[in-house]
Amino acid sequence: MVKIGNIELPEFPLLLAPMEDVSDPPFRRLCKAHGADLMFSEFISSEGLIRDAIKSRQKLDIFDYERPVGIQIFGGDEEAMAMSAKIVEAVNPDLIDINFGCPVKKVVCKGAGAAVLKDIDLMVRLTKAVIDSTNLPVTVKTRLGWDENSINIDEVAERLQDIGVKALSIHGRTRAQLYKGEADWSHIARVKNNPRITMPIFGNGDIDSPEKALEYKNKYGVDGIMIGRAAIGYPWIFNEIKHFLKTGEKLPLPTMQDRIEAARNHLTWAMDWKGDKLGIVETRRHYTNYFKGIANFKEYRQRLVTTDGKEELYKVFDEISDVYSDYEFA
């Protein structure tokens, strides 16, 4: 069993990474149904929360069936981070996570996300401001360092644990790498094997199959794995990994009907949450992944991303179900 504060997770938990414009309640609901053990909101700007920005506030929506669930915040100002932690605590998540890993320019140029990797003293102050203003467990997600010449994750882990951080998720790339190249988990393993480190260490980066999950579990000894991009349009990956770790056998691939059901549920839950118009538009980005690699599917993909009415969309799903009723995935 893995513990984060008073949160009990199963042995070797699988975490859904917080992803901007992806990890919203409908997507999290699907991943939970398919085996995710701990999930996080999309990252939320501390400044946006304080300004009462509508988009930031909406990202605070969590539901009991998701638990345990964390809300992730980011920012570069201590007072704003402390105030936003109090706002977050009011919606009663199970934990607060701080993003010190996002590499995108619009976040980094504000001195937040991965930019904080250039100033560990600031990272410690920002984190302590959050810890001091909440009774919830506080965790952190970060990267190895700013670039390959400044990998500082060892010092980061020790200093964050010393001020009370309850778990650390490490993406095995530097900020300079963005999402290119291969994630280097050897640095994550070194943090995990540091005798001073007692908090759970979760590895993140490049896990896209049950075989790789088992290989990295054995090779690097982490307490659990965080999965991001591989779950987009493929929430089945969580149960596939769990089954493989337990039995050494692979589950059958999701059928065409499984994929249609997931896409349809995703659409329905998105409309329930954000209204028909926004729900329809925001689910479009997922269809390519749900129906990846299917022969002669271009026409249906086009219709899925251009149809505006929900009844018409459900008819497209019914048509796909009929036409591809015998389709088998290799």
Short mmCIF file of C-alpha atoms in Angstrom, two decimals, residues 80-195:
data_model
loop_
_atom_site.label_atom_id
_atom_site.label_comp_id
_atom_site.label_asym_id
_atom_site.label_seq_id
_atom_site.Cartn_x
_atom_site.Cartn_y
_atom_site.Cartn_z
CA ALA A 80 -1.02 34.13 -4.72
CA MET A 81 -0.14 30.45 -4.21
CA ALA A 82 -1.15 30.64 -0.53
CA MET A 83 -4.45 32.34 -1.33
CA SER A 84 -5.26 29.94 -4.16
CA ALA A 85 -4.58 26.96 -1.85
CA LYS A 86 -7.30 28.27 0.49
CA ILE A 87 -9.71 28.62 -2.46
CA VAL A 88 -8.90 25.07 -3.58
CA GLU A 89 -9.36 23.67 -0.07
CA ALA A 90 -12.94 24.99 -0.04
CA VAL A 91 -13.99 22.51 -2.78
CA ASN A 92 -12.60 19.63 -0.69
CA PRO A 93 -10.21 17.71 -2.95
CA ASP A 94 -8.15 14.91 -1.40
CA LEU A 95 -4.88 16.73 -2.01
CA ILE A 96 -3.29 19.78 -3.61
CA ASP A 97 -0.60 19.26 -6.23
CA ILE A 98 1.83 21.96 -7.36
CA ASN A 99 3.04 22.08 -10.95
CA PHE A 100 6.75 22.82 -11.25
CA GLY A 101 7.07 20.92 -14.50
CA CYS A 102 4.95 22.49 -17.24
CA PRO A 103 7.36 23.45 -20.05
CA VAL A 104 5.06 25.56 -22.23
CA LYS A 105 6.19 29.09 -22.97
CA LYS A 106 3.08 30.94 -21.74
CA VAL A 107 3.55 29.39 -18.27
CA VAL A 108 7.35 29.55 -18.11
CA CYS A 109 7.50 33.21 -19.17
CA LYS A 110 5.38 34.06 -16.10
CA GLY A 111 8.02 32.49 -13.86
CA ALA A 112 5.82 29.45 -13.12
CA GLY A 113 5.80 25.74 -14.02
CA ALA A 114 9.23 24.47 -15.05
CA ALA A 115 10.71 27.98 -14.80
CA VAL A 116 10.87 27.50 -11.03
CA LEU A 117 13.46 24.73 -11.59
CA LYS A 118 15.98 27.54 -12.12
CA ASP A 119 15.48 28.77 -8.55
CA ILE A 120 15.13 26.02 -5.93
CA ASP A 121 14.94 28.54 -3.09
CA LEU A 122 11.87 30.06 -4.77
CA MET A 123 10.40 26.58 -5.33
CA VAL A 124 10.78 25.85 -1.62
CA ARG A 125 9.18 29.19 -0.64
CA LEU A 126 6.24 28.71 -3.02
CA THR A 127 5.66 25.17 -1.79
CA LYS A 128 5.90 26.18 1.88
CA ALA A 129 3.38 28.97 1.27
CA VAL A 130 0.89 26.35 0.05
CA ILE A 131 1.65 23.84 2.83
CA ASP A 132 1.25 26.53 5.50
CA SER A 133 -2.15 27.61 4.19
CA THR A 134 -3.88 24.21 3.94
CA ASN A 135 -4.58 21.10 5.98
CA LEU A 136 -4.63 18.96 2.83
CA PRO A 137 -1.65 16.82 1.80
CA VAL A 138 0.53 18.71 -0.70
CA THR A 139 2.34 16.93 -3.53
CA VAL A 140 4.53 18.20 -6.37
CA LYS A 141 5.00 17.32 -10.03
CA THR A 142 8.24 18.45 -11.64
CA ARG A 143 11.00 17.62 -14.13
CA LEU A 144 14.66 16.65 -13.83
CA GLY A 145 15.89 20.24 -14.18
CA TRP A 146 15.91 23.15 -16.59
CA ASP A 147 18.36 21.53 -19.04
CA GLU A 148 20.92 18.73 -19.06
CA ASN A 149 23.54 21.02 -17.50
CA SER A 150 21.33 21.85 -14.52
CA ILE A 151 19.70 18.57 -13.45
CA ASN A 152 18.87 19.28 -9.81
CA ILE A 153 16.10 16.81 -8.98
CA ASP A 154 18.11 15.26 -6.12
CA GLU A 155 18.28 18.53 -4.20
CA VAL A 156 14.69 19.37 -5.15
CA ALA A 157 13.39 16.08 -3.73
CA GLU A 158 15.24 16.39 -0.43
CA ARG A 159 14.31 20.01 0.18
CA LEU A 160 10.65 19.50 -0.74
CA GLN A 161 10.37 16.49 1.56
CA ASP A 162 12.03 18.46 4.38
CA ILE A 163 9.28 21.11 4.30
CA GLY A 164 6.44 18.57 4.26
CA VAL A 165 5.68 17.54 0.68
CA LYS A 166 3.92 14.14 0.83
CA ALA A 167 4.76 12.71 -2.64
CA LEU A 168 6.74 13.67 -5.73
CA SER A 169 5.95 12.87 -9.37
CA ILE A 170 8.96 13.25 -11.65
CA HIS A 171 8.80 13.55 -15.43
CA GLY A 172 12.04 12.09 -16.76
CA ARG A 173 12.87 15.01 -19.07
CA THR A 174 14.30 18.49 -18.60
CA ARG A 175 12.35 21.60 -19.53
CA ALA A 176 14.65 22.10 -22.53
CA GLN A 177 13.57 18.70 -23.93
CA LEU A 178 9.86 19.59 -23.81
CA TYR A 179 8.35 16.23 -24.87
CA LYS A 180 11.13 15.28 -27.31
CA GLY A 181 13.71 12.54 -26.99
CA GLU A 182 13.47 9.74 -24.47
CA ALA A 183 12.61 10.22 -20.80
CA ASP A 184 15.60 9.32 -18.62
CA TRP A 185 14.31 7.43 -15.61
CA SER A 186 17.79 6.79 -14.16
CA HIS A 187 17.55 10.15 -12.36
CA ILE A 188 14.12 9.17 -10.98
CA ALA A 189 15.58 5.88 -9.71
CA ARG A 190 18.43 7.74 -8.00
CA VAL A 191 15.93 9.91 -6.11
CA LYS A 192 13.89 6.84 -5.13
CA ASN A 193 17.02 5.03 -3.88
CA ASN A 194 18.23 8.00 -1.84
CA PRO A 195 18.09 6.71 1.78
#
